[in-house]
PDB file of C-alpha atoms and ligand atoms in Angstrom:
ATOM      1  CA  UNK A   1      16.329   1.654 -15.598  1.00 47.00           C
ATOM      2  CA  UNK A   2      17.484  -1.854 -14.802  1.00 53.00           C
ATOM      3  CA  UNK A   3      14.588  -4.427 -14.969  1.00 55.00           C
ATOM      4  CA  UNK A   4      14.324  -5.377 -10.941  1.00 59.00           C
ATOM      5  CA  UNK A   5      14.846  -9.104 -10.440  1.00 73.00           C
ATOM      6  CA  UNK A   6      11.180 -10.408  -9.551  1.00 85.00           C
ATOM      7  CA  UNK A   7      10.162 -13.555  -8.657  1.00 94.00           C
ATOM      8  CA  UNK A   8       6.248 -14.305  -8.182  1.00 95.00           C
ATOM      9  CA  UNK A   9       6.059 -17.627  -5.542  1.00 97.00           C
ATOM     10  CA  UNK A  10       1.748 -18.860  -4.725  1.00 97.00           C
ATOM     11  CA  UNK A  11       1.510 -20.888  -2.006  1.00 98.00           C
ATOM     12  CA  UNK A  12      -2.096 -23.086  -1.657  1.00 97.00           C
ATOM     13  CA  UNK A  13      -2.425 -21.877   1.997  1.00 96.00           C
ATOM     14  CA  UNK A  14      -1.387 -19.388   4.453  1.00 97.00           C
ATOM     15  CA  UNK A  15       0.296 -22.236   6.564  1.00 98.00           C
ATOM     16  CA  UNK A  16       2.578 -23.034   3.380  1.00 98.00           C
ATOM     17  CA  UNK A  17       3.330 -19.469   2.628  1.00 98.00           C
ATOM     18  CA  UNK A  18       4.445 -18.756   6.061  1.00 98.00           C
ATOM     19  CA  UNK A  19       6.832 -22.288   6.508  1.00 98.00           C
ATOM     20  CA  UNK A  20       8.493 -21.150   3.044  1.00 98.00           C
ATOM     21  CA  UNK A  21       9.085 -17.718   3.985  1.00 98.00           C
ATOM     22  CA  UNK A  22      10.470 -18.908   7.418  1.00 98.00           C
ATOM     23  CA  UNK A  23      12.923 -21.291   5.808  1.00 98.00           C
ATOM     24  CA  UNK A  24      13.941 -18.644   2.891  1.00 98.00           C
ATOM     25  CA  UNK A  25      14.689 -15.767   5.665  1.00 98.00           C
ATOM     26  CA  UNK A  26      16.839 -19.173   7.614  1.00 98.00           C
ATOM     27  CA  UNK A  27      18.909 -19.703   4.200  1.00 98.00           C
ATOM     28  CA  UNK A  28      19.349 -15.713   3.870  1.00 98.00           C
ATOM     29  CA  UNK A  29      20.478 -15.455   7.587  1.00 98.00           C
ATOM     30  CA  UNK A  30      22.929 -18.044   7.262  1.00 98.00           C
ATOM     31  CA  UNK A  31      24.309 -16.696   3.783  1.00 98.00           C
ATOM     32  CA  UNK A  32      24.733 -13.391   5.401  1.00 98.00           C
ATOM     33  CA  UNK A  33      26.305 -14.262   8.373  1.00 98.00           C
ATOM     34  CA  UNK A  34      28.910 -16.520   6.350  1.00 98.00           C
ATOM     35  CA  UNK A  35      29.714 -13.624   3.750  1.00 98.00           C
ATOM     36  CA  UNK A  36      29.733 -10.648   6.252  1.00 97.00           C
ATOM     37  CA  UNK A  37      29.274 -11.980  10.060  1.00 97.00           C
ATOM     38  CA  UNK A  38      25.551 -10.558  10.523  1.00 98.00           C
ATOM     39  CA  UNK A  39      22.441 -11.054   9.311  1.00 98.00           C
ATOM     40  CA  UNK A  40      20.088  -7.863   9.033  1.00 98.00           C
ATOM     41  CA  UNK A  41      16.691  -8.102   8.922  1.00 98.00           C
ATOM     42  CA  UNK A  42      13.866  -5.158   8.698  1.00 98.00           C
ATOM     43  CA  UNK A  43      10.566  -6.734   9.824  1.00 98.00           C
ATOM     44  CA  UNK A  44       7.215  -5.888   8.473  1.00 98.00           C
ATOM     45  CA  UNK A  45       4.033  -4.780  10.222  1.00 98.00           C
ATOM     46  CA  UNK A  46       0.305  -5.203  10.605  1.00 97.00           C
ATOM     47  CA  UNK A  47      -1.230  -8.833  11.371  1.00 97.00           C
ATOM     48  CA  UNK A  48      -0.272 -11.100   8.283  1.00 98.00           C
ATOM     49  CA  UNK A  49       3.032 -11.552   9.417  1.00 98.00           C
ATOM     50  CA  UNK A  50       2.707 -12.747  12.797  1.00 98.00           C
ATOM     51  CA  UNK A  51       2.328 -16.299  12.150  1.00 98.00           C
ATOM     52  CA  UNK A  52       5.698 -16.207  10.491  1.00 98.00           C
ATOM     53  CA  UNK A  53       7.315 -14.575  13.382  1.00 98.00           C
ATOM     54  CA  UNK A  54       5.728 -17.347  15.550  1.00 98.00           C
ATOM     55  CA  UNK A  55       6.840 -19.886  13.796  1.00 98.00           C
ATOM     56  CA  UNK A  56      10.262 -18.851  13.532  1.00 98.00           C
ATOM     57  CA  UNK A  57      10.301 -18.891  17.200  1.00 98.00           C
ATOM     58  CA  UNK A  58       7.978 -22.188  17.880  1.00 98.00           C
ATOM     59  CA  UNK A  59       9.134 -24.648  14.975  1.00 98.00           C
ATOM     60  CA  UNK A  60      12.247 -26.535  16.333  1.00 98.00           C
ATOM     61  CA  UNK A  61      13.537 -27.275  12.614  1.00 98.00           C
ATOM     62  CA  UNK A  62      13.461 -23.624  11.733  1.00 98.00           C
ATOM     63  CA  UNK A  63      14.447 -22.427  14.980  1.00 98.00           C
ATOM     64  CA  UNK A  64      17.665 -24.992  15.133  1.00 97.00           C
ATOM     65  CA  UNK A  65      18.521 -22.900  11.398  1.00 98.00           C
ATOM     66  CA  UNK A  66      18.159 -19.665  12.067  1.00 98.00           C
ATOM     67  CA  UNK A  67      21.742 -18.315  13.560  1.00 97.00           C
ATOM     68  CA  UNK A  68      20.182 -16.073  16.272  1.00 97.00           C
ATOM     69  CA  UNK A  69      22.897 -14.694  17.915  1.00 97.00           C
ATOM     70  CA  UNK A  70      24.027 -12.861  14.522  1.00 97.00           C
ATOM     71  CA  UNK A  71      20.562 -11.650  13.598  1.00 98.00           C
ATOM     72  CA  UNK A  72      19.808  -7.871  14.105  1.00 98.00           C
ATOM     73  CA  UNK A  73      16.609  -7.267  13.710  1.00 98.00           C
ATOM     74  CA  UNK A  74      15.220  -4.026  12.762  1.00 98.00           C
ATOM     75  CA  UNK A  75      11.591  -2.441  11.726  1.00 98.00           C
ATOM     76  CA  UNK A  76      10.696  -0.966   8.418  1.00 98.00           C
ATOM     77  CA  UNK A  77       8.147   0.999   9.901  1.00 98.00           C
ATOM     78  CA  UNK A  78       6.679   1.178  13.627  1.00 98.00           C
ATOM     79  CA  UNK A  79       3.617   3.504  14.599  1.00 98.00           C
ATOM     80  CA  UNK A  80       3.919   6.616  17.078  1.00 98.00           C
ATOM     81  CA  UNK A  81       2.584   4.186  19.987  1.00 98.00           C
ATOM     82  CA  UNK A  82       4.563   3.182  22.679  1.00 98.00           C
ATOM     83  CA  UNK A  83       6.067  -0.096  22.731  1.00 98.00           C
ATOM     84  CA  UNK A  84       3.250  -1.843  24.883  1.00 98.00           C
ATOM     85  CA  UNK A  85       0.318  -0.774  23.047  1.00 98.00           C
ATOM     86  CA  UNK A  86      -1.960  -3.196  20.662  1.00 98.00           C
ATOM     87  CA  UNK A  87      -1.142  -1.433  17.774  1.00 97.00           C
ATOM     88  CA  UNK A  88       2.636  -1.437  18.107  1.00 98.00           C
ATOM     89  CA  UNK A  89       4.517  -3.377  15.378  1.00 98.00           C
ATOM     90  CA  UNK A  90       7.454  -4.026  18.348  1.00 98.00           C
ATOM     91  CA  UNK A  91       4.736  -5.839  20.653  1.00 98.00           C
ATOM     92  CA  UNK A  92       3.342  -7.831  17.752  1.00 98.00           C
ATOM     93  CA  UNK A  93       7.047  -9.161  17.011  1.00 98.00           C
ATOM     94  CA  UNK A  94       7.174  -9.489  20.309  1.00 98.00           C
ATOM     95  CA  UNK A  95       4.375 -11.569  21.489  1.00 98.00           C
ATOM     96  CA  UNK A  96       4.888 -13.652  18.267  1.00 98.00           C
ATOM     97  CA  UNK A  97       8.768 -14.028  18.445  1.00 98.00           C
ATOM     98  CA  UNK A  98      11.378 -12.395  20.955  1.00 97.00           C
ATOM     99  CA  UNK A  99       9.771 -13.026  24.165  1.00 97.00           C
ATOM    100  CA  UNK A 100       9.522 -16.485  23.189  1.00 97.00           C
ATOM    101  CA  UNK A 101      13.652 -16.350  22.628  1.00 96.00           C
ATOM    102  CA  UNK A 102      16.176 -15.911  25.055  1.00 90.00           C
ATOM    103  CA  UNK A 103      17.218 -12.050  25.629  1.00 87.00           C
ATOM    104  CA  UNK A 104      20.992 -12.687  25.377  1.00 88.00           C
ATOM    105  CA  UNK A 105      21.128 -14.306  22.186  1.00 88.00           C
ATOM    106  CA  UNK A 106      18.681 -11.324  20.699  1.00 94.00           C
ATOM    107  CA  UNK A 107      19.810  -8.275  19.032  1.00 97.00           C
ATOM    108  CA  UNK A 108      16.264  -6.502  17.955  1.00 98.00           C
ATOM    109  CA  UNK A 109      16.978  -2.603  17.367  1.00 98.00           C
ATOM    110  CA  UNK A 110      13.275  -1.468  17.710  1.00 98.00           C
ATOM    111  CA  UNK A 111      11.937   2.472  16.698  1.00 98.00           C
ATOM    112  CA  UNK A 112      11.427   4.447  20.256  1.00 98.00           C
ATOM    113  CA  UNK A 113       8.173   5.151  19.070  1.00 98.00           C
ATOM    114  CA  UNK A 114       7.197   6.427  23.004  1.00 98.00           C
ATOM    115  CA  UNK A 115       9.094   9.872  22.040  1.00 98.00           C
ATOM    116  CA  UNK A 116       7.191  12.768  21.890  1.00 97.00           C
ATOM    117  CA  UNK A 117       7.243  13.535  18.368  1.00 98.00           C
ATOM    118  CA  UNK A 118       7.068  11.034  15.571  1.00 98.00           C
ATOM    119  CA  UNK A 119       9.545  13.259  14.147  1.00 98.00           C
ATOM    120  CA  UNK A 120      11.580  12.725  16.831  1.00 98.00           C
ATOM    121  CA  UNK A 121      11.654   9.129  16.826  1.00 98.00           C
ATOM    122  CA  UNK A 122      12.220   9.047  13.180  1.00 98.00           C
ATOM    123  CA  UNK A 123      15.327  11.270  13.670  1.00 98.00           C
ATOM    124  CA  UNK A 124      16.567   8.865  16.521  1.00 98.00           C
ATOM    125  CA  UNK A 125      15.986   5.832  14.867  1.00 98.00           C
ATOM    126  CA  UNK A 126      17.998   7.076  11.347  1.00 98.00           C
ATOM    127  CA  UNK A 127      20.868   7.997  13.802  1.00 98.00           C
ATOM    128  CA  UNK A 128      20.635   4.277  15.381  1.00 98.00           C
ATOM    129  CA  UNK A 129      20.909   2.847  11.962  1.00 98.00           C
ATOM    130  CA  UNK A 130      23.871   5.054  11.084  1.00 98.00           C
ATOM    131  CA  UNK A 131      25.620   3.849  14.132  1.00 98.00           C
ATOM    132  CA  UNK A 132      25.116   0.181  12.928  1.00 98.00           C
ATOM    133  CA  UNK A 133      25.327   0.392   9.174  1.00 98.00           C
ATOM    134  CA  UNK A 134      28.245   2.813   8.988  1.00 98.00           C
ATOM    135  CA  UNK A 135      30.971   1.308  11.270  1.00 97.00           C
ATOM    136  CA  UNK A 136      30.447  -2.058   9.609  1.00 96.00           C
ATOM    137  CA  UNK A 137      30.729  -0.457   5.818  1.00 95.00           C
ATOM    138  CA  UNK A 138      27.190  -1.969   5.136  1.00 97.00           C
ATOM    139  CA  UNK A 139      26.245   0.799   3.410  1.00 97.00           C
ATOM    140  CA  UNK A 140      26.032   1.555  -0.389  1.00 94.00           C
ATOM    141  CA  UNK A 141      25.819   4.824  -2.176  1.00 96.00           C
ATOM    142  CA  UNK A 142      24.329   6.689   0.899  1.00 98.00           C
ATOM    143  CA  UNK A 143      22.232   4.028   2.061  1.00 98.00           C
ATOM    144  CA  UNK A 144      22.138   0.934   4.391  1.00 98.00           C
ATOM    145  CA  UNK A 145      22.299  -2.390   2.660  1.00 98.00           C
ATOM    146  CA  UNK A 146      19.647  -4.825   4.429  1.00 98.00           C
ATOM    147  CA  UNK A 147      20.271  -8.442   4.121  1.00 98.00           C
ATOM    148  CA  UNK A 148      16.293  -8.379   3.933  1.00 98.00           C
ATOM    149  CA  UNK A 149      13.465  -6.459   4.091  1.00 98.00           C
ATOM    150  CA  UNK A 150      10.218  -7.873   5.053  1.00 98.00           C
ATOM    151  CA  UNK A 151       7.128  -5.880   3.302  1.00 98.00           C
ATOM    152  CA  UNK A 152       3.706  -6.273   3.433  1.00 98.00           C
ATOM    153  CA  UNK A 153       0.689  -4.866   1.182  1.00 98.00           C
ATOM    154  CA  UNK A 154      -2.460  -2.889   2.522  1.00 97.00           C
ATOM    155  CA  UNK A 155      -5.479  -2.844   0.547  1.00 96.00           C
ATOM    156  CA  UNK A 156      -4.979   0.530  -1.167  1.00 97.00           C
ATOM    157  CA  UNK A 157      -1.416  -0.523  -2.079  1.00 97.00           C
ATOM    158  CA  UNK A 158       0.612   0.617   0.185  1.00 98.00           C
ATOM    159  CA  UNK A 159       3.625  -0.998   1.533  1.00 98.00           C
ATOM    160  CA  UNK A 160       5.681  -0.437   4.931  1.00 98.00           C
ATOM    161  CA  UNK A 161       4.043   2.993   6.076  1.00 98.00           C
ATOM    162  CA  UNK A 162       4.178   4.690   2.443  1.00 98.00           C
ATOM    163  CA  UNK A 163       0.388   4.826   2.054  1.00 98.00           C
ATOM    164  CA  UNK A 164      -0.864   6.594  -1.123  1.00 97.00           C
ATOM    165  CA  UNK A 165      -0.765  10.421  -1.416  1.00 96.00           C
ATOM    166  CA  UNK A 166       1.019  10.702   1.865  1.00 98.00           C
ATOM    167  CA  UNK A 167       4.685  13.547   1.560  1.00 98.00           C
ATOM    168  CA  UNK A 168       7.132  10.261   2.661  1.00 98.00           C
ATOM    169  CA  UNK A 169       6.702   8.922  -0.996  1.00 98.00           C
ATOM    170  CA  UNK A 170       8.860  11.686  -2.190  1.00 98.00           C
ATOM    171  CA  UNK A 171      12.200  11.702   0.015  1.00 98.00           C
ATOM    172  CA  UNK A 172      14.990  10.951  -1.305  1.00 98.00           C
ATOM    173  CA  UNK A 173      17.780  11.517   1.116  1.00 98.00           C
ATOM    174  CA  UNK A 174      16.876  10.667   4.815  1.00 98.00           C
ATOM    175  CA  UNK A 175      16.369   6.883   5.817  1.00 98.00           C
ATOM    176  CA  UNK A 176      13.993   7.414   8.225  1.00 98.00           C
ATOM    177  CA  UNK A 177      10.795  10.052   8.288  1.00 98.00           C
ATOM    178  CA  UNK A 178       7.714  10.556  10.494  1.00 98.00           C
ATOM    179  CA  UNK A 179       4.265  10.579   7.597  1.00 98.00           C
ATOM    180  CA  UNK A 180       1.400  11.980   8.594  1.00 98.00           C
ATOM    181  CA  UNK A 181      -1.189   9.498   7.384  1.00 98.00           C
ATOM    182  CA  UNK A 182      -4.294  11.082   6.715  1.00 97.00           C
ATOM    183  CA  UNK A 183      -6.892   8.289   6.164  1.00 96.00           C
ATOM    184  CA  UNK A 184      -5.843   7.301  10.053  1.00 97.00           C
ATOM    185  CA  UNK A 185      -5.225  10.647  11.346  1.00 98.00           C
ATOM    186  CA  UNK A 186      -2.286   9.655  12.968  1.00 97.00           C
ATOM    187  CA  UNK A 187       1.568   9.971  12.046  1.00 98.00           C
ATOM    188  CA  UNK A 188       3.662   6.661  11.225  1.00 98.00           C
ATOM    189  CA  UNK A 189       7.474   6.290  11.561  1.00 98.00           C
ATOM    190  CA  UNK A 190       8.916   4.686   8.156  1.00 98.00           C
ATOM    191  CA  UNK A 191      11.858   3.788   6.322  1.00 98.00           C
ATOM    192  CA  UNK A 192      12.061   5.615   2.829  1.00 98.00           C
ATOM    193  CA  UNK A 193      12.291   4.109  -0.812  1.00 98.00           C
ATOM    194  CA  UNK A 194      15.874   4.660  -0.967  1.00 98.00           C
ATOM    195  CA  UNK A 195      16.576   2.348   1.738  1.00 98.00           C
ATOM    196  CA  UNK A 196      14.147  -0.380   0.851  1.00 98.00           C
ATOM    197  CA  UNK A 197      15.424   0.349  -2.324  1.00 98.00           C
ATOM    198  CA  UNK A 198      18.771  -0.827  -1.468  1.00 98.00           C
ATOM    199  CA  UNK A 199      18.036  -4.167  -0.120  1.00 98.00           C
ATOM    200  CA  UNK A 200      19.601  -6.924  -1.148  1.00 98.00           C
ATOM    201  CA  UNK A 201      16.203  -8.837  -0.915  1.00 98.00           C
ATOM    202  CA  UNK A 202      12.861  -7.692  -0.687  1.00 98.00           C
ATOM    203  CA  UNK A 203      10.332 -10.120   0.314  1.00 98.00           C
ATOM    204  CA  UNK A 204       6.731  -9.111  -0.359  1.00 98.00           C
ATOM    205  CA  UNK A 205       4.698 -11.479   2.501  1.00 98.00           C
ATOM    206  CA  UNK A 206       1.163 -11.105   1.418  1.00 98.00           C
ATOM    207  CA  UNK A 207      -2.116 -13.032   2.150  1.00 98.00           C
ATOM    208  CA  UNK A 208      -5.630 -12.404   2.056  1.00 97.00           C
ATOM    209  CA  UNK A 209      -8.717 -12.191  -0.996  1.00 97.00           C
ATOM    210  CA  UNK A 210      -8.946  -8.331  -0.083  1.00 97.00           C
ATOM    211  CA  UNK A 211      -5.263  -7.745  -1.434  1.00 97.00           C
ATOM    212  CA  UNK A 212      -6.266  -9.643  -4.340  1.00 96.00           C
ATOM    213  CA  UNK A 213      -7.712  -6.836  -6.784  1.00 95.00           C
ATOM    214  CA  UNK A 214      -4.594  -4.224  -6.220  1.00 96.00           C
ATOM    215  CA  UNK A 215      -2.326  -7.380  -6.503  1.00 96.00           C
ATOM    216  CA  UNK A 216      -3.414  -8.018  -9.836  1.00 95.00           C
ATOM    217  CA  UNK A 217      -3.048  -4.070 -11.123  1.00 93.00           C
ATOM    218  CA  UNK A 218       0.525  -4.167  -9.573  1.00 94.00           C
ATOM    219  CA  UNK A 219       2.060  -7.557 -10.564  1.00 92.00           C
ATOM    220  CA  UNK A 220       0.087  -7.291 -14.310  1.00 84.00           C
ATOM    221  CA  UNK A 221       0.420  -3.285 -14.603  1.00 78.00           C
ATOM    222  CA  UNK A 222       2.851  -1.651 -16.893  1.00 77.00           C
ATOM    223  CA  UNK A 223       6.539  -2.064 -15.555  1.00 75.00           C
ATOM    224  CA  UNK A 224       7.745   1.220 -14.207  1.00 77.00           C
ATOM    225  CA  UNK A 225       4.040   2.216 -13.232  1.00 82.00           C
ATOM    226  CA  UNK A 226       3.611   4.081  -9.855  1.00 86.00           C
ATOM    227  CA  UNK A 227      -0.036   4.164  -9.151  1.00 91.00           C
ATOM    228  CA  UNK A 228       0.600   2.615  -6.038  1.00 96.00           C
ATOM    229  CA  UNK A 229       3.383   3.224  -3.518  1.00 97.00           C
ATOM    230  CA  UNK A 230       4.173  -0.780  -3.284  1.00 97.00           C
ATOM    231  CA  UNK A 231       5.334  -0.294  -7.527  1.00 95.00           C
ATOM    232  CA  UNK A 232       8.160   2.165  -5.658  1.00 96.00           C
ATOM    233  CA  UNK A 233       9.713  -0.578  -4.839  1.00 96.00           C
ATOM    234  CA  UNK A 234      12.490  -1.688  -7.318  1.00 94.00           C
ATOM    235  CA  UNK A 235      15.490  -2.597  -5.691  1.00 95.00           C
ATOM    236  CA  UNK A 236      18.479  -0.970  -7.251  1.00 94.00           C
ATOM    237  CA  UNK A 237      20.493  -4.599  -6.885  1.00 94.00           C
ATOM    238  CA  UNK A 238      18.417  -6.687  -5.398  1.00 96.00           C
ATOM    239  CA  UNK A 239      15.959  -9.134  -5.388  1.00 96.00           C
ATOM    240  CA  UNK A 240      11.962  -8.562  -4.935  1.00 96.00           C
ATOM    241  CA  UNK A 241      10.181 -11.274  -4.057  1.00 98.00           C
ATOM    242  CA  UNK A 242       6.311 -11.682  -4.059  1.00 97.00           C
ATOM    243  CA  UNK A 243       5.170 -14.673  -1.907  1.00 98.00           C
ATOM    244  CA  UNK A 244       2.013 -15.231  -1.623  1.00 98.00           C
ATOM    245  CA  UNK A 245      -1.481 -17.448  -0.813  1.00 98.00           C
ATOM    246  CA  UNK A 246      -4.149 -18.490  -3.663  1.00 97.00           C
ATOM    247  CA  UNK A 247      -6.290 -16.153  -1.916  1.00 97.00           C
ATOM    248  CA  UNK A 248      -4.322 -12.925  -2.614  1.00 97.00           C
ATOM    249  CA  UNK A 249      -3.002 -13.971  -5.814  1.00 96.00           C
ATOM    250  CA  UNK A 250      -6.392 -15.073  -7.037  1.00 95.00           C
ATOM    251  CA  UNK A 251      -6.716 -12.020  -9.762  1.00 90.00           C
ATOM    252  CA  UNK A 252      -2.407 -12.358 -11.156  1.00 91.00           C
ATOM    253  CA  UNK A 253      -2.669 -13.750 -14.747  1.00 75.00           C
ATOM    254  CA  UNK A 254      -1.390 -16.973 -13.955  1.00 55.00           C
ATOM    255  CA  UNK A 255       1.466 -16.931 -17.403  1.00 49.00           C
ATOM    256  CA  UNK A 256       2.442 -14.116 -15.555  1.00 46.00           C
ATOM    257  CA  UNK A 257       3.127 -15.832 -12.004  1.00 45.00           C
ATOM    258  CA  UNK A 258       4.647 -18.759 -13.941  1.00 44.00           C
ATOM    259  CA  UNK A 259       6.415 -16.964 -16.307  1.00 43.00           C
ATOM    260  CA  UNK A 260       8.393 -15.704 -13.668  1.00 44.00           C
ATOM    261  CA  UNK A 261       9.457 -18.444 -11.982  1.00 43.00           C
ATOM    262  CA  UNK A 262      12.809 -20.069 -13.344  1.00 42.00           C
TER     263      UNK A 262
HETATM  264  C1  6PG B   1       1.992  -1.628   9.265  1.00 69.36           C
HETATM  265  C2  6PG B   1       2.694  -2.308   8.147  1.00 69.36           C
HETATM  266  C3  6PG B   1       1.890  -2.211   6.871  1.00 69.36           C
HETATM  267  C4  6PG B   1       1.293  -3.594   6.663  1.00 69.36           C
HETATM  268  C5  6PG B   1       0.103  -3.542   5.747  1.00 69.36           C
HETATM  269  C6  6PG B   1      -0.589  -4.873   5.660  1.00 69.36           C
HETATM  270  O1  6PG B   1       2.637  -1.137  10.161  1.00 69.36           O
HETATM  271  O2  6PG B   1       0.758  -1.688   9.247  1.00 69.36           O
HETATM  272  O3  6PG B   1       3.973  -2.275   8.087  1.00 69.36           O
HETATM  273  O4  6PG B   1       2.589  -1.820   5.757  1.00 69.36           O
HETATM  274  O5  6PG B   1       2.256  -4.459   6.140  1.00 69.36           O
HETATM  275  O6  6PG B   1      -0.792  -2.586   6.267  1.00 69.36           O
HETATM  276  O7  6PG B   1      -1.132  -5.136   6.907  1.00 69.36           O
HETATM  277  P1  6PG B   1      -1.851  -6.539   7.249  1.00 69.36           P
HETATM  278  O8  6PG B   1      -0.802  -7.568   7.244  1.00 69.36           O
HETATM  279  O9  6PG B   1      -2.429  -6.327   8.600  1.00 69.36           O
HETATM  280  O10 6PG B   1      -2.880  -6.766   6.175  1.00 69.36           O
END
């Protein structure tokens, strides 16, 4: 198996990991769009990332960068809420970002997570991704090619809405499937491995002491160890990038953090 190129980044605070992820997703975007006209982005989840959203909206330097009119924005997992409710990964990005932006120069392709079934909007949103992947050849051996995906980490290790144990960690073929998530007896709509998998960039945004202990299994643990769904992630040519705050990277061997750094 090809080694994955990883690169480790710890940033002091959360304010400094959030203003260097905004300006690495503005250099991506604007490679993108020069080599292939868009820029396609899967967002991540939950609460650490809203501050980055924000300030991709708020900051006028990053703002001015960021080529919005070419940016499609999509979701790497949503839950089976509809679009106005707390808990909805849409409203989040949202409140944080879009409504802060003007609607014509947006294009944010969001899971219809109000459908019945989460099945359902799983289905719809792998067809949605076919019909914008597939006419513009962005997609390799089966699957789309995302400029970059955004990833967080939950406490027990899981990434997007791959939590441990649960029957999405095994697909192979569909890009899209509804997981029953038993700890929160609820279902989630996520993208599988194979398409995070084939991401031209992964960035792993993670902050917070109570990601520190997994951290520090995953980034020091045997390569090629599964023990928790985030170590599925190896893109097959791509880029995986951790970036981090002291806080969550408190228990990484620090060789290991520099060591990876060029
Ligand atoms: C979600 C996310 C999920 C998230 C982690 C971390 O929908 O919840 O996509 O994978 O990234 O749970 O969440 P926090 O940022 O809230 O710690």
């Amino acid at each position: 198996m090809t080694p994955t190129a990883q690169q480790v980044d710890v940033f002091p605070q959360p304010e400094a990991l959030t203003l260097a992820a905004a300006e690495r997703l503005a250099l991506l975007a604007n490679n993108a769009v020069e080599d292939h006209g868009v820029f396609t982005v899967a967002l991540s989840g939950g609460s650490t990332p809203k501050a980055l959203y924000k300030l991709m909206a708020t900051d006028d330097a990053i703002r001015g960068e960021i080529p919005w009119p070419k940016v499609h924005f999509f979701f790497g997992d949503e839950r089976h809420v509809p679009p106005d409710h707390d808990d909805s990964n849409f409203r989040m990005a949202s409140d944080a970002m879009f409504r802060r932006l003007s609607a014509n120069e947006l294009h944010v392709h969001r899971v219809l997570s109000e459908l019945a079934s989460a099945t359902e909007a799983a289905e719809q949103y792998e067809s949605d991704l076919r019909e914008f992947f597939e006419p513009r050849a962005l997609v390799i051996e089966g699957f789309p090619r995302f400029d970059l995906i955004l990833l967080g980490m939950g406490p027990d290790g899981h990434t997007a809405s791959l939590f441990p144990n649960s029957l999405a960690l095994l697909e192979t073929t569909r890009w899209v499937v509804a997981n029953w998530v038993e700890k929160f007896k609820t279902d989630r709509v996520t993208m599988t491995f194979p398409v995070l998998n084939s991401a031209a960039e992964i960035i792993f945004f993670v902050a917070g002491a109570e990601k520190a202990a997994v951290l520090a299994q995953v980034l020091d643990g045997t390569p090629g160890e599964t023990r928790y769904p985030i170590q599925g992630i190896r893109p097959r040519n791509g880029i995986k990038r951790w970036m981090l705050d002291a806080s969550a990277a408190a228990g990484i061997g620090t060789i290991r953090a520099e060591s990876d750094r060029p």
